[in-house]
XYZ file of C-alpha atoms in Angstrom:
763
model
C 35.304 -38.693 74.043
C 38.190 -38.766 71.583
C 38.958 -35.412 69.971
C 39.183 -35.093 66.198
C 42.799 -34.540 65.112
C 43.657 -30.991 64.039
C 43.733 -30.520 60.284
C 46.801 -28.885 58.733
C 46.259 -25.140 58.384
C 46.763 -25.032 54.601
C 44.306 -27.909 54.091
C 41.720 -26.268 56.355
C 42.058 -23.024 54.396
C 41.479 -24.861 51.118
C 38.441 -26.669 52.526
C 36.839 -23.512 53.888
C 37.448 -21.681 50.619
C 34.894 -24.071 49.063
C 32.194 -23.025 51.547
C 29.761 -20.185 50.893
C 31.206 -16.864 52.088
C 28.341 -16.090 54.468
C 28.638 -19.517 56.112
C 32.432 -19.279 56.141
C 32.573 -15.993 58.039
C 29.523 -16.952 60.087
C 29.061 -20.411 61.571
C 32.413 -21.839 60.395
C 34.417 -19.094 62.069
C 32.714 -19.843 65.398
C 33.962 -23.437 65.652
C 37.310 -22.601 67.221
C 40.274 -20.255 66.988
C 42.043 -22.240 64.256
C 38.898 -22.357 62.136
C 38.396 -18.621 62.602
C 41.983 -17.971 61.504
C 41.609 -20.293 58.516
C 38.288 -18.679 57.541
C 39.966 -15.265 57.513
C 42.847 -16.566 55.397
C 40.378 -18.171 52.967
C 38.415 -14.938 52.534
C 40.559 -12.269 50.881
C 37.563 -11.384 48.724
C 34.229 -10.939 50.475
C 30.992 -10.907 48.484
C 27.739 -10.717 50.448
C 24.199 -10.526 49.079
C 21.373 -9.181 51.242
C 17.929 -10.366 50.190
C 15.014 -8.011 50.625
C 12.731 -10.939 51.372
C 14.554 -11.272 54.694
C 13.002 -9.545 57.675
C 14.471 -6.235 58.955
C 15.907 -8.081 61.953
C 17.615 -10.592 59.687
C 19.058 -7.816 57.526
C 20.405 -6.003 60.595
C 21.853 -9.244 61.914
C 23.664 -9.914 58.621
C 25.118 -6.379 58.582
C 26.195 -6.531 62.226
C 27.894 -9.898 61.682
C 29.704 -8.564 58.629
C 30.834 -5.429 60.489
C 32.095 -7.534 63.410
C 34.014 -9.821 61.062
C 35.570 -6.882 59.247
C 36.548 -5.316 62.559
C 38.536 -8.437 63.511
C 39.778 -9.815 60.187
C 39.307 -7.001 57.663
C 43.019 -6.367 57.537
C 43.418 -9.434 55.281
C 40.638 -8.490 52.856
C 41.409 -7.293 49.347
C 37.874 -6.683 48.114
C 34.435 -6.229 49.672
C 31.182 -6.382 47.712
C 27.833 -5.868 49.409
C 24.736 -6.106 47.230
C 21.062 -5.865 48.035
C 18.811 -7.833 45.692
C 15.142 -7.528 44.833
C 12.763 -10.240 45.885
C 12.447 -13.299 43.675
C 9.744 -12.825 41.073
C 7.042 -10.177 41.020
C 6.035 -9.119 44.561
C 2.575 -7.869 43.628
C 0.722 -4.538 43.632
C 1.872 -1.793 45.956
C 5.336 -3.172 46.651
C 6.944 -0.556 44.443
C 5.825 2.273 46.757
C 8.549 3.281 49.227
C 6.341 3.174 52.318
C 5.622 -0.515 51.654
C 9.203 -1.541 51.064
C 11.481 -2.862 53.809
C 13.759 -0.384 55.599
C 17.240 0.134 54.214
C 19.892 -2.043 55.890
C 22.807 -0.202 57.527
C 26.469 -1.175 57.532
C 28.930 0.378 59.992
C 32.213 0.220 58.102
C 35.407 -0.173 60.193
C 37.647 1.659 57.735
C 40.647 1.710 60.052
C 40.777 -2.109 59.905
C 40.541 -2.269 56.099
C 43.944 -0.851 55.298
C 44.609 -3.497 52.595
C 41.232 -3.156 50.882
C 41.616 -2.436 47.175
C 38.039 -2.774 45.912
C 34.781 -1.726 47.581
C 31.352 -2.151 46.007
C 28.029 -1.350 47.677
C 24.853 -1.752 45.641
C 21.290 -1.324 46.829
C 18.047 -1.318 44.887
C 15.987 1.769 43.944
C 14.180 3.288 46.923
C 15.607 0.648 49.290
C 19.293 1.466 49.339
C 22.027 0.508 51.769
C 23.211 3.132 54.273
C 26.932 3.332 55.029
C 28.035 4.623 58.441
C 31.456 4.986 60.037
C 32.017 2.547 62.882
C 31.610 3.717 66.477
C 35.348 4.155 67.060
C 35.835 6.462 64.096
C 32.636 8.386 64.864
C 33.655 8.912 68.493
C 37.126 10.104 67.501
C 35.708 12.570 64.997
C 33.153 13.807 67.522
C 35.903 14.427 70.067
C 37.900 16.418 67.526
C 34.835 18.456 66.582
C 33.993 19.112 70.234
C 37.557 20.298 70.951
C 37.463 22.599 67.925
C 34.100 24.012 68.979
C 35.372 24.607 72.526
C 38.464 26.391 71.246
C 36.376 28.599 68.991
C 33.958 29.298 71.833
C 36.865 30.385 74.028
C 37.993 32.818 71.361
C 34.502 34.245 70.918
C 33.450 36.663 73.608
C 29.826 36.957 72.605
C 27.470 34.529 70.962
C 26.006 35.945 67.774
C 23.389 34.528 65.477
C 25.986 33.887 62.773
C 28.236 32.115 65.272
C 25.364 29.853 66.358
C 24.657 29.035 62.737
C 28.307 28.157 62.093
C 28.465 26.043 65.245
C 25.415 24.034 64.211
C 26.896 23.550 60.777
C 30.162 22.260 62.278
C 28.256 19.879 64.533
C 26.175 18.561 61.636
C 29.368 17.946 59.667
C 31.166 16.295 62.567
C 32.395 12.883 61.552
C 35.349 11.213 59.892
C 36.138 11.941 56.280
C 34.366 9.579 53.941
C 36.141 6.191 53.856
C 39.068 7.641 55.818
C 41.701 4.943 56.217
C 41.129 3.091 52.935
C 44.400 4.369 51.532
C 44.901 1.301 49.290
C 41.514 1.582 47.583
C 41.743 1.508 43.772
C 38.118 0.766 42.861
C 34.948 2.191 44.456
C 31.398 1.459 43.300
C 28.394 2.917 45.109
C 24.919 2.435 43.651
C 21.490 3.210 45.138
C 22.872 3.814 48.602
C 23.210 6.627 51.125
C 25.965 7.742 53.487
C 25.429 8.976 57.021
C 27.748 10.214 59.753
C 30.633 11.129 57.477
C 32.015 14.650 57.643
C 31.864 16.832 54.510
C 29.939 14.222 52.476
C 31.913 12.880 49.523
C 34.659 15.486 49.848
C 36.708 12.923 51.764
C 37.239 11.006 48.530
C 40.099 13.409 47.788
C 42.229 11.438 50.284
C 41.946 8.222 48.254
C 45.064 8.903 46.236
C 45.230 5.389 44.720
C 41.673 5.445 43.360
C 41.460 4.618 39.653
C 37.842 3.458 39.218
C 34.948 5.503 40.659
C 31.257 4.773 40.069
C 28.569 6.794 41.864
C 24.981 5.942 40.975
C 22.185 7.718 42.856
C 24.162 8.208 46.047
C 22.461 10.276 48.737
C 23.538 11.956 51.990
C 21.413 11.312 55.089
C 20.846 13.851 57.799
C 21.633 17.166 56.121
C 19.819 20.190 54.766
C 16.823 19.673 52.491
C 16.752 23.063 50.892
C 17.395 21.655 47.413
C 14.893 19.242 45.945
C 15.538 17.693 42.563
C 12.368 15.584 42.632
C 10.533 18.351 40.791
C 12.760 17.764 37.778
C 11.515 14.284 36.962
C 8.152 12.764 36.107
C 5.338 12.987 38.663
C 5.416 9.315 39.662
C 9.171 9.208 40.208
C 9.060 12.550 42.047
C 6.519 11.181 44.532
C 8.652 8.106 45.146
C 11.769 10.228 45.643
C 10.145 12.566 48.165
C 8.580 9.728 50.159
C 11.808 7.754 50.289
C 13.945 10.747 51.266
C 11.563 11.776 54.022
C 11.512 8.242 55.336
C 15.303 7.950 55.483
C 16.134 11.606 56.286
C 17.849 12.037 52.910
C 19.045 15.269 51.388
C 18.947 16.005 47.675
C 21.600 14.987 45.186
C 22.801 18.573 44.796
C 24.675 18.308 48.101
C 26.417 15.238 46.685
C 27.568 17.214 43.675
C 28.841 20.068 45.819
C 31.098 17.833 47.898
C 32.078 15.786 44.853
C 33.230 18.959 43.105
C 35.753 19.392 45.929
C 37.118 15.857 45.627
C 37.273 15.246 41.873
C 40.140 17.629 40.976
C 42.335 15.739 43.453
C 41.662 12.316 41.918
C 44.032 12.823 39.000
C 44.819 9.096 38.751
C 41.235 8.152 37.783
C 40.874 6.109 34.589
C 37.136 5.321 34.988
C 34.447 7.728 36.201
C 30.695 7.146 36.134
C 28.214 9.523 37.798
C 24.450 8.982 37.733
C 22.751 11.971 39.361
C 19.943 14.277 38.304
C 21.581 17.420 39.640
C 25.240 17.636 38.668
C 26.907 20.798 39.863
C 28.867 22.789 37.278
C 31.875 22.457 39.590
C 31.839 18.684 39.034
C 32.098 19.163 35.275
C 34.818 21.775 35.676
C 36.840 19.360 37.793
C 36.869 16.833 34.946
C 39.468 18.929 33.125
C 42.060 17.810 35.706
C 41.511 14.124 34.991
C 43.893 13.698 32.089
C 44.242 9.921 32.536
C 40.539 9.185 32.069
C 39.753 6.361 29.682
C 36.010 6.029 30.345
C 33.627 8.844 31.318
C 29.893 8.343 31.927
C 27.495 11.109 33.008
C 23.962 9.723 33.278
C 20.491 11.187 33.958
C 21.673 14.809 34.033
C 18.699 17.158 34.196
C 18.781 19.654 31.347
C 19.416 23.311 32.181
C 21.154 26.351 30.723
C 23.969 25.982 33.267
C 24.457 22.337 32.362
C 24.570 23.176 28.645
C 27.295 25.754 29.201
C 29.290 23.497 31.510
C 29.054 20.561 29.092
C 30.466 22.615 26.233
C 33.363 23.673 28.424
C 33.952 20.075 29.520
C 33.906 18.696 25.982
C 36.524 21.236 24.947
C 38.956 19.834 27.539
C 38.428 16.098 27.219
C 41.685 14.134 27.587
C 43.226 12.359 24.594
C 43.219 9.083 26.553
C 39.401 8.818 26.459
C 38.075 5.651 24.798
C 34.464 5.670 26.087
C 32.255 8.759 26.417
C 28.614 8.485 27.507
C 26.406 11.499 28.321
C 22.652 11.248 28.945
C 20.671 14.472 29.412
C 17.063 14.299 30.573
C 14.372 16.946 30.205
C 10.994 15.842 31.555
C 9.131 19.109 31.103
C 10.998 20.679 28.150
C 11.645 23.892 30.075
C 15.237 24.521 29.034
C 16.808 24.849 25.596
C 18.356 21.568 24.429
C 22.044 20.820 24.452
C 23.288 21.290 20.876
C 26.627 20.063 19.567
C 28.073 21.143 16.228
C 31.472 21.170 14.575
C 31.942 24.921 15.131
C 31.490 24.843 18.929
C 33.724 23.587 21.709
C 32.323 20.135 20.933
C 34.607 20.025 17.882
C 37.142 18.578 20.311
C 35.324 15.251 19.804
C 36.841 14.896 16.341
C 40.333 14.968 17.832
C 39.819 12.057 20.244
C 41.713 9.462 18.255
C 41.313 6.768 20.944
C 37.525 7.105 21.261
C 35.841 3.752 20.525
C 32.412 4.138 22.121
C 30.228 7.266 22.025
C 26.772 7.628 23.593
C 24.876 10.929 23.415
C 21.343 10.761 24.831
C 19.080 13.804 24.743
C 21.663 15.846 22.825
C 21.122 17.349 19.374
C 23.977 16.627 16.982
C 24.099 19.213 14.228
C 26.389 18.670 11.263
C 26.768 14.990 12.111
C 29.251 14.330 9.264
C 31.444 17.214 10.408
C 31.288 16.308 14.091
C 31.468 12.524 13.849
C 33.206 12.122 10.507
C 36.653 12.301 12.062
C 35.912 9.426 14.452
C 36.579 6.667 11.954
C 37.821 4.413 14.754
C 34.389 4.299 16.507
C 33.050 0.787 17.098
C 29.897 1.714 19.077
C 27.586 4.711 18.612
C 24.356 5.548 20.435
C 22.614 8.772 19.415
C 19.378 8.127 21.291
C 16.170 9.951 20.416
C 15.744 13.349 18.740
C 19.454 13.613 18.024
C 18.588 15.457 14.832
C 16.417 18.089 16.564
C 12.700 18.728 16.256
C 11.719 20.125 12.866
C 15.264 19.828 11.519
C 16.099 18.924 7.957
C 17.060 15.358 7.167
C 20.634 15.139 8.469
C 23.271 13.741 6.184
C 24.240 10.424 7.819
C 27.925 10.080 8.737
C 27.982 6.305 8.154
C 30.364 6.403 5.181
C 33.159 7.600 7.493
C 32.312 5.116 10.277
C 33.002 1.799 8.619
C 34.482 0.339 11.830
C 31.113 0.552 13.601
C 29.873 -2.704 15.094
C 27.052 -1.378 17.299
C 24.576 1.378 16.377
C 21.551 2.665 18.306
C 19.532 5.640 17.100
C 16.118 7.174 16.551
C 15.117 7.516 12.886
C 12.289 9.521 11.335
C 13.445 9.554 7.707
C 14.464 6.592 5.581
C 17.350 8.637 4.173
C 19.039 8.387 7.577
C 19.590 4.686 6.934
C 21.537 5.015 3.714
C 25.008 3.511 3.575
C 25.036 1.699 6.931
C 28.343 -0.059 7.667
C 28.109 -3.675 6.527
C 30.104 -4.882 9.540
C 27.350 -4.017 12.060
C 26.582 -6.806 14.507
C 24.093 -4.825 16.637
C 21.405 -2.442 15.376
C 18.624 -0.898 17.463
C 16.215 1.472 15.726
C 13.356 3.553 17.025
C 11.362 4.131 13.841
C 9.056 7.174 14.022
C 8.696 7.930 10.324
C 5.557 7.906 8.229
C 6.660 5.326 5.659
C 7.052 1.565 5.765
C 10.474 0.295 6.766
C 11.052 -2.658 4.433
C 13.740 -4.251 2.272
C 12.775 -2.025 -0.663
C 12.636 1.279 1.234
C 15.690 0.565 3.432
C 17.926 -1.762 1.408
C 20.988 -0.915 3.477
C 19.308 -2.499 6.509
C 18.421 -5.656 4.565
C 22.076 -6.007 3.542
C 23.336 -6.312 7.129
C 23.880 -10.060 6.988
C 26.402 -10.018 9.876
C 23.818 -8.758 12.400
C 23.506 -10.777 15.587
C 21.287 -8.342 17.521
C 18.384 -6.509 15.869
C 15.700 -4.444 17.586
C 13.060 -2.222 16.018
C 10.530 -0.136 17.922
C 7.832 1.595 15.950
C 4.147 2.398 15.878
C 1.204 2.098 13.495
C 2.547 -1.029 11.750
C 5.482 0.648 10.012
C 7.861 -2.328 9.959
C 7.879 -5.051 7.308
C 9.935 -8.162 8.187
C 11.147 -8.533 4.614
C 14.399 -6.935 5.826
C 15.061 -10.086 7.893
C 15.436 -12.501 5.004
C 19.244 -12.362 4.897
C 19.857 -12.087 8.660
C 20.452 -15.751 9.373
C 23.108 -15.058 12.043
C 20.692 -13.290 14.402
C 20.813 -14.319 18.052
C 18.553 -11.550 19.409
C 15.427 -10.274 17.627
C 12.902 -7.838 19.085
C 10.166 -6.304 16.923
C 7.335 -3.994 17.889
C 4.206 -3.598 15.770
C 4.838 -5.694 12.670
C 2.891 -4.668 9.554
C -0.586 -6.144 9.210
C -0.249 -8.759 6.446
C 3.417 -9.623 7.044
C 3.099 -12.648 9.329
C 3.927 -15.124 6.582
C 7.056 -13.105 5.679
C 8.099 -12.961 9.330
C 7.724 -16.710 9.898
C 9.534 -17.471 6.654
C 12.525 -15.435 7.841
C 12.485 -17.025 11.308
C 12.663 -20.488 9.793
C 16.275 -19.818 8.715
C 17.481 -18.278 12.008
C 19.011 -21.356 13.579
C 21.204 -19.348 16.017
C 18.340 -17.339 17.514
C 18.395 -17.244 21.321
C 15.839 -14.544 22.126
C 12.680 -13.717 20.159
C 10.390 -10.918 21.321
C 7.359 -9.845 19.293
C 4.810 -7.300 20.462
C 2.174 -5.022 19.023
C -1.384 -5.391 17.789
C -1.294 -4.797 14.040
C -0.289 -8.216 12.700
C -2.999 -10.504 11.319
C -2.989 -14.085 12.595
C -3.734 -17.134 10.455
C -7.056 -18.962 10.492
C -6.907 -22.244 12.388
C -8.762 -24.024 9.553
C -5.893 -23.366 7.133
C -3.541 -26.272 7.840
C -0.830 -25.037 5.477
C -0.624 -21.637 7.136
C -0.859 -23.055 10.644
C 2.196 -25.212 10.045
C 4.237 -22.035 9.610
C 3.925 -21.373 13.364
C 6.643 -23.987 13.836
C 9.086 -21.269 12.735
C 8.617 -19.461 16.064
C 10.559 -22.287 17.714
C 12.747 -23.302 14.759
C 15.973 -22.494 16.619
C 17.081 -25.144 19.099
C 19.225 -22.445 20.774
C 16.168 -20.479 21.916
C 16.300 -19.390 25.580
C 13.416 -16.879 25.613
C 10.235 -16.549 23.567
C 8.191 -13.479 24.458
C 4.850 -12.735 22.794
C 3.502 -10.747 25.737
C 0.847 -8.129 24.985
C 0.376 -9.469 21.468
C -2.998 -10.915 20.566
C -2.636 -10.795 16.784
C 0.225 -13.193 16.003
C -0.886 -16.526 17.427
C -4.040 -18.370 16.441
C -6.096 -20.981 18.289
C -4.187 -24.253 18.259
C -0.826 -22.758 17.248
C 1.001 -24.511 20.111
C 0.630 -27.953 18.497
C 2.971 -26.740 15.742
C 5.275 -24.666 17.961
C 5.856 -27.632 20.285
C 5.247 -30.527 17.951
C 5.956 -34.124 18.920
C 9.721 -34.707 18.936
C 10.761 -31.037 18.969
C 13.545 -30.293 21.442
C 14.176 -26.856 22.957
C 16.636 -27.784 25.717
C 17.666 -24.199 26.453
C 14.244 -22.529 26.582
C 13.806 -21.072 30.077
C 11.297 -18.277 29.536
C 7.994 -18.525 27.639
C 5.735 -15.477 27.769
C 2.415 -15.709 25.954
C -0.650 -13.496 26.149
C -1.489 -10.342 28.018
C -2.309 -9.687 31.632
C -5.239 -7.295 31.259
C -7.226 -8.588 28.282
C -10.741 -7.188 28.031
C -12.574 -9.548 25.714
C -13.049 -13.249 25.074
C -11.634 -13.089 21.534
C -8.058 -13.544 22.690
C -6.509 -16.553 20.887
C -5.962 -19.735 22.863
C -3.006 -21.499 21.229
C -2.845 -24.387 23.733
C -5.261 -27.172 22.890
C -5.585 -30.816 23.837
C -2.223 -32.434 24.573
C -0.198 -29.261 23.954
C 0.864 -28.807 27.589
C 2.265 -32.333 27.659
C 4.181 -31.690 24.428
C 5.470 -28.403 25.872
C 6.803 -30.223 28.927
C 8.544 -32.820 26.749
C 10.086 -30.210 24.441
C 11.218 -27.744 27.130
C 12.632 -29.625 30.141
C 14.472 -26.505 31.414
C 11.472 -24.122 31.307
C 11.491 -21.941 34.444
C 9.134 -19.049 33.663
C 5.770 -19.613 31.971
C 3.066 -17.004 31.429
C -0.156 -18.081 29.738
C -2.709 -15.266 29.945
C -5.208 -16.416 28.616
C -3.801 -19.046 26.268
C -5.173 -22.408 27.372
C -8.381 -23.868 26.027
C -10.959 -25.325 28.381
C -10.418 -28.910 27.262
C -6.641 -28.682 26.797
C -5.920 -31.049 29.676
C -4.934 -28.570 32.356
C -3.737 -31.470 34.550
C -0.667 -31.710 32.286
C 0.467 -28.397 33.771
C 2.016 -30.455 36.587
C 4.419 -31.984 34.039
C 6.304 -28.657 33.902
C 8.522 -29.690 36.795
C 11.154 -26.953 36.285
C 8.726 -24.019 36.231
C 9.163 -21.796 39.289
C 7.268 -18.721 38.041
C 3.775 -19.212 36.653
C 1.148 -16.712 35.566
C -1.985 -18.383 34.373
C -5.556 -17.398 33.636
C -8.315 -17.503 31.086
C -11.362 -15.671 29.938
C -13.726 -17.685 32.097
C -12.560 -20.831 30.335
C -10.310 -22.618 32.837
C -12.267 -24.683 35.389
C -11.041 -23.836 38.869
C -11.198 -27.407 40.205
C -8.974 -28.811 37.451
C -6.519 -25.922 37.677
C -6.090 -26.193 41.446
C -5.663 -29.968 41.199
C -2.717 -29.343 38.881
C -1.212 -26.440 40.842
C -1.029 -28.271 44.172
C 1.240 -30.831 42.474
C 3.721 -28.130 41.387
C 5.599 -27.985 44.681
C 8.572 -26.229 43.043
C 6.598 -23.015 42.407
C 8.062 -19.825 43.855
C 5.916 -17.179 42.149
C 2.266 -17.794 41.227
C -0.337 -15.477 39.732
C -3.868 -16.626 38.940
C -6.151 -14.381 36.916
C -9.729 -14.670 35.656
C -10.485 -18.322 36.436
C -14.092 -19.509 36.285
C -15.558 -20.427 39.658
C -12.429 -19.542 41.651
C -13.493 -19.275 45.296
C -12.066 -19.310 48.798
C -11.825 -23.099 48.969
C -9.556 -23.012 45.923
C -7.431 -20.366 47.581
C -7.194 -22.498 50.715
C -5.936 -25.445 48.655
C -2.914 -23.356 47.626
C -1.611 -23.527 51.222
C -0.054 -26.824 50.131
C 2.498 -24.851 48.071
C 4.913 -24.233 50.937
C 7.707 -22.946 48.668
C 5.800 -19.906 47.407
C 7.386 -16.503 47.910
C 4.733 -14.602 45.974
C 1.070 -15.293 45.400
C -1.202 -12.962 43.457
C -4.846 -13.633 42.665
C -6.552 -11.044 40.501
C -10.205 -10.797 41.486
C -11.282 -8.471 38.717
C -13.962 -10.160 36.672
C -14.947 -12.592 39.455
C -18.556 -12.625 40.524
C -17.541 -11.791 44.091
C -14.253 -10.908 45.807
C -12.207 -13.387 47.814
C -11.605 -12.661 51.497
C -12.722 -9.031 51.030
C -9.209 -8.139 49.808
C -10.215 -5.715 47.048
C -9.130 -6.323 43.466
C -6.099 -8.383 44.478
C -5.101 -11.026 46.955
C -1.370 -10.345 47.086
C 0.959 -12.117 49.518
C 4.710 -11.773 49.692
C 7.220 -13.555 51.896
C 10.376 -12.062 53.355
C 11.015 -15.043 55.608
C 13.401 -17.918 55.083
C 11.958 -20.461 54.521
C 9.079 -18.627 52.817
C 5.816 -18.329 54.699
C 3.284 -17.317 52.042
C 1.354 -20.494 52.739
C 1.086 -19.529 56.412
C -0.073 -16.003 55.545
C -2.659 -17.510 53.227
C -3.798 -19.943 55.885
C -4.291 -17.108 58.374
C -6.347 -15.199 55.832
C -8.505 -18.203 55.073
C -9.082 -18.900 58.772
C -10.550 -15.409 59.106
C -13.197 -16.385 56.583
C -15.754 -19.052 57.653
C -15.801 -20.568 54.182
C -12.004 -20.711 54.049
C -11.863 -22.240 57.529
C -14.263 -24.995 56.486
C -12.075 -25.772 53.483
C -8.904 -25.932 55.593
C -10.585 -28.279 58.056
C -11.265 -30.702 55.238
C -15.037 -30.309 55.283
C -17.066 -29.734 52.156
C -16.710 -26.032 51.340
C -19.695 -23.910 52.232
C -21.412 -21.662 49.735
C -20.077 -18.217 49.215
C -21.043 -15.330 51.445
C -23.072 -13.522 48.852
C -25.185 -16.599 48.346
C -25.770 -16.872 52.076
C -27.081 -13.321 52.114
C -29.470 -14.149 49.295
C -30.627 -17.211 51.229
C -31.380 -15.150 54.320
C -33.427 -12.668 52.334
C -35.467 -15.313 50.497
C -37.794 -18.123 51.453
C -36.630 -21.553 52.572
C -37.829 -23.032 49.313
C -35.807 -20.522 47.268
C -32.740 -21.142 49.386
C -32.869 -24.913 48.890
C -33.224 -24.355 45.156
C -30.181 -22.088 45.201
C -28.144 -24.704 47.091
C -29.075 -27.474 44.703
C -27.866 -25.510 41.688
C -24.522 -24.490 43.181
C -21.465 -26.215 41.767
C -19.852 -28.573 44.266
C -16.126 -28.496 44.809
C -13.832 -31.448 45.233
C -11.476 -31.965 48.155
C -7.761 -31.758 47.357
């Protein structure tokens, strides 16, 4: 057999650089020595994504392969990014509990081989993080050093005391290499939703990374230490339960130990220009160490739990902020309102804020700003300001807004309870997000400064009790993002009139239950619904949880013949847990076909319950780009017609079926033809009898590749005699509950029952 001629090395490197990274360092590198060398040369930047739908064995295999590659070729790598992603779509009930989530993958990092690495990013997902370990060589070397030190100390100690035993155990528990020891070239480190295990002294080893300029630590935990501190009591009950379960499962200590070791390292990292810490318990020592970081340009402290110690430390920190700072973001959380709030005013140490001439972006969440004009008035160069909720303090007088001095502002986010707070807004704003909690109506007449913001591109208003009137939107024709909650009752015509002129709109989100829909008999009013899709740039239309905007038949105007929405990928209509049959059904006869013609790129479609019984449900199969579908009706969608359409949608990845009339096991068995499904959820609430005795939900989720939901569903159906009959192609038997009624009645009654039962078609 004639051998293929060897490709030139530079050409082989260029070819392999076009191959996916995981294939390049996997199968391609196993071809031969020259391919392995070329694969290493083509991979200076490694970016790997671990998918949680993979099995634990697959995750371990991916991590082991990556560690082996790094051990051999890591010396040529400049950056390494390892990310763990959530499963595609919604995985169904119960998946968000830690005990039902897959175990955290572990990566043994050969730091000694990564001497050229400049950037390292490791990102897990909440409650299923990635665990970083030192490789076996580094761990063994550190263990040998610790054992020699313990032996030397034992030789010097003539008698074993209780305190000596305690110290010895502490030394043994801390035995291990310093964190990331050997990565002397590292300039950027990002760790999010991950834990570290086997490293000595926790994060204190960061002090050796003398080149580090960018440091991001988000919910980083230490595995295998003391659990005396528990910060789970300082958050809401649900999150606390998740935290405790996850930490027990993975032998995780609390975040306070992270802060303690971080307080040792931070003062040594004087070259840092970016620092972001997201932890509930931040030690005062961490904040004190910030005073040494005089080159900082961006500082973010997120999810700090409020306490008297934190308040004192924050004031001290603010008084020593470096002049180089351009971004400052602090978010303080207080779930139970136990501690006095953090208060900033122009007479305290916080007055240092006014002297930060380079500050462009300021975010203060959960912090009361007293004397806002005095404190913020000197920051005329600010371009982005986020004051969060309750920034004015409970029961405080109406604060004098500082907007007249902040004319460079382009982005503003704040909570408002008085209309006077909105006077004199900078006309150059391009982003405005308001949380309106006042008692009056926010309209163009009561808040004229909002209506004058004609340069806005992003506008969001959250409120309650129908306190927003869309008259303020009339001049905002440049909007690309619009999100409104609880529009005033009789303002639908005003809203649609404003939308008609927003030709640049890309995202429209409307929610609430106070608006009054039009009557379907009024043709003139119904035509106004076309304004919801007036912008050809629309990528997302979300009317979820709103049953008062649309009317029956509205879809024929929203997706009229000839309308083109080539960019629309997400269409969310209806609500998942409706409790009456009065919910509007905008999709009538022919509307699904018109939707498919108007939106060829539609990927996500929720219609709960929005489709009329005689709408032509078979046209659902025309939505050939839809991969995520949630569909249901208030006992109006015939199960046979729906299933006939669904089995032709082979591209589906995520499917949820809710409240369908006559939905039985044979219909469930027909869904085994959808071999690409990763998630299948059938809500049985409201059905006459449950399917497969699975409780309120039939929820299947695949972590295999290719996905195996259809196989899981087949196994479930085979356990049920009625499902087995359907899978074998025989006419489906009657449901179990009917069989029981037959057995308890006479033969004549049973034959009558059988004759009145609806037959099902074969698919």
